[in-house]
mmCIF file of C-alpha atoms in Angstrom:
data_model
loop_
_atom_site.group_PDB
_atom_site.id
_atom_site.type_symbol
_atom_site.label_atom_id
_atom_site.label_comp_id
_atom_site.label_asym_id
_atom_site.label_seq_id
_atom_site.Cartn_x
_atom_site.Cartn_y
_atom_site.Cartn_z
ATOM 1 C CA MET V 1 60.405 50.778 -97.605
ATOM 2 C CA ARG V 2 62.986 53.379 -98.602
ATOM 3 C CA ILE V 3 61.635 56.943 -98.578
ATOM 4 C CA ASP V 4 62.726 57.664 -102.152
ATOM 5 C CA LYS V 5 60.869 54.570 -103.377
ATOM 6 C CA PHE V 6 57.789 55.421 -101.286
ATOM 7 C CA LEU V 7 57.600 58.959 -102.689
ATOM 8 C CA LYS V 8 57.720 57.576 -106.229
ATOM 9 C CA ASN V 9 55.232 54.726 -105.604
ATOM 10 C CA ALA V 10 52.778 57.084 -103.867
ATOM 11 C CA ARG V 11 53.063 59.525 -106.798
ATOM 12 C CA VAL V 12 54.178 62.355 -104.486
ATOM 13 C CA ILE V 13 57.240 62.780 -106.731
ATOM 14 C CA LYS V 14 57.126 61.402 -110.279
ATOM 15 C CA ARG V 15 60.619 59.915 -110.570
ATOM 16 C CA ARG V 16 62.767 58.091 -108.023
ATOM 17 C CA GLN V 17 65.887 60.030 -109.030
ATOM 18 C CA VAL V 18 64.091 63.310 -108.290
ATOM 19 C CA ALA V 19 62.940 61.891 -104.923
ATOM 20 C CA LYS V 20 66.532 60.873 -104.163
ATOM 21 C CA GLU V 21 67.806 64.366 -104.981
ATOM 22 C CA ALA V 22 65.092 65.959 -102.792
ATOM 23 C CA CYS V 23 66.281 63.823 -99.867
ATOM 24 C CA GLU V 24 69.945 64.636 -100.512
ATOM 25 C CA ASN V 25 69.123 68.357 -100.560
ATOM 26 C CA GLY V 26 67.354 68.227 -97.178
ATOM 27 C CA ARG V 27 63.825 68.804 -98.516
ATOM 28 C CA VAL V 28 62.336 65.603 -97.032
ATOM 29 C CA LYS V 29 61.737 64.886 -93.334
ATOM 30 C CA ILE V 30 60.428 61.778 -91.590
ATOM 31 C CA ASN V 31 59.022 62.448 -88.099
ATOM 32 C CA GLU V 32 60.736 65.861 -88.128
ATOM 33 C CA LYS V 33 64.204 64.386 -88.881
ATOM 34 C CA GLU V 34 65.985 64.972 -92.186
ATOM 35 C CA ALA V 35 65.708 61.900 -94.378
ATOM 36 C CA LYS V 36 68.384 60.368 -96.575
ATOM 37 C CA PRO V 37 67.274 58.522 -99.743
ATOM 38 C CA GLY V 38 67.755 55.166 -97.976
ATOM 39 C CA SER V 39 65.897 56.120 -94.805
ATOM 40 C CA LEU V 40 63.139 53.659 -94.021
ATOM 41 C CA VAL V 41 59.533 54.781 -93.761
ATOM 42 C CA GLU V 42 56.877 52.790 -91.888
ATOM 43 C CA GLU V 43 53.098 52.989 -91.563
ATOM 44 C CA GLY V 44 52.139 55.813 -89.211
ATOM 45 C CA ASP V 45 55.214 57.959 -89.947
ATOM 46 C CA ILE V 46 54.730 61.671 -90.647
ATOM 47 C CA VAL V 47 56.548 62.838 -93.782
ATOM 48 C CA GLU V 48 57.163 66.427 -94.865
ATOM 49 C CA VAL V 49 58.260 67.357 -98.387
ATOM 50 C CA ALA V 50 59.271 70.905 -99.386
ATOM 51 C CA PHE V 51 58.336 71.910 -102.951
ATOM 52 C CA GLY V 52 59.730 75.364 -103.669
ATOM 53 C CA LYS V 53 57.337 77.712 -101.859
ATOM 54 C CA SER V 54 54.878 75.046 -100.662
ATOM 55 C CA ASN V 55 55.141 72.107 -98.290
ATOM 56 C CA LEU V 56 53.264 68.824 -98.165
ATOM 57 C CA LYS V 57 52.823 67.033 -94.855
ATOM 58 C CA PHE V 58 51.233 63.595 -94.748
ATOM 59 C CA ARG V 59 50.844 60.402 -92.710
ATOM 60 C CA VAL V 60 51.909 57.078 -94.246
ATOM 61 C CA LEU V 61 48.952 54.658 -94.315
ATOM 62 C CA ASN V 62 50.107 51.745 -96.519
ATOM 63 C CA LEU V 63 53.351 50.518 -98.017
ATOM 64 C CA ILE V 64 52.499 49.105 -101.437
ATOM 65 C CA ASP V 65 55.385 47.949 -103.620
ATOM 66 C CA GLY V 66 54.688 48.670 -107.292
ATOM 67 C CA ALA V 67 51.432 50.501 -106.577
ATOM 68 C CA LYS V 68 49.064 51.209 -109.440
ATOM 69 C CA LYS V 69 47.852 54.765 -109.975
ATOM 70 C CA ASN V 70 44.517 54.065 -108.239
ATOM 71 C CA ASP V 71 46.270 52.516 -105.215
ATOM 72 C CA ALA V 72 48.821 55.319 -104.872
ATOM 73 C CA PHE V 73 46.448 57.752 -103.183
ATOM 74 C CA SER V 74 45.535 55.207 -100.497
ATOM 75 C CA MET V 75 49.181 55.070 -99.401
ATOM 76 C CA TYR V 76 49.052 58.370 -97.497
ATOM 77 C CA GLU V 77 46.729 60.897 -95.883
ATOM 78 C CA VAL V 78 47.440 64.623 -96.261
ATOM 79 C CA ILE V 79 47.716 66.424 -92.939
ATOM 80 C CA ASP V 80 48.807 69.884 -94.093
ATOM 81 C CA GLU V 81 49.658 71.531 -97.423
#
């Protein structure tokens, strides 16, 4: 699944366009490599997202296309905030 779509489906970022812009601005990393909006994410990958002064680091657990709000939080496990 594309990283921009994953971030939106997992409710890490509310809109896909905002997720795309975060990737384009170098604020998203997959396994310590800068991610482009079309970079693919797989189960077990470590993703880091920079939000202003804070960072969110998590492990991808499930790839659910069109996830409901209740399912979104089962898509990843927070490692470090």
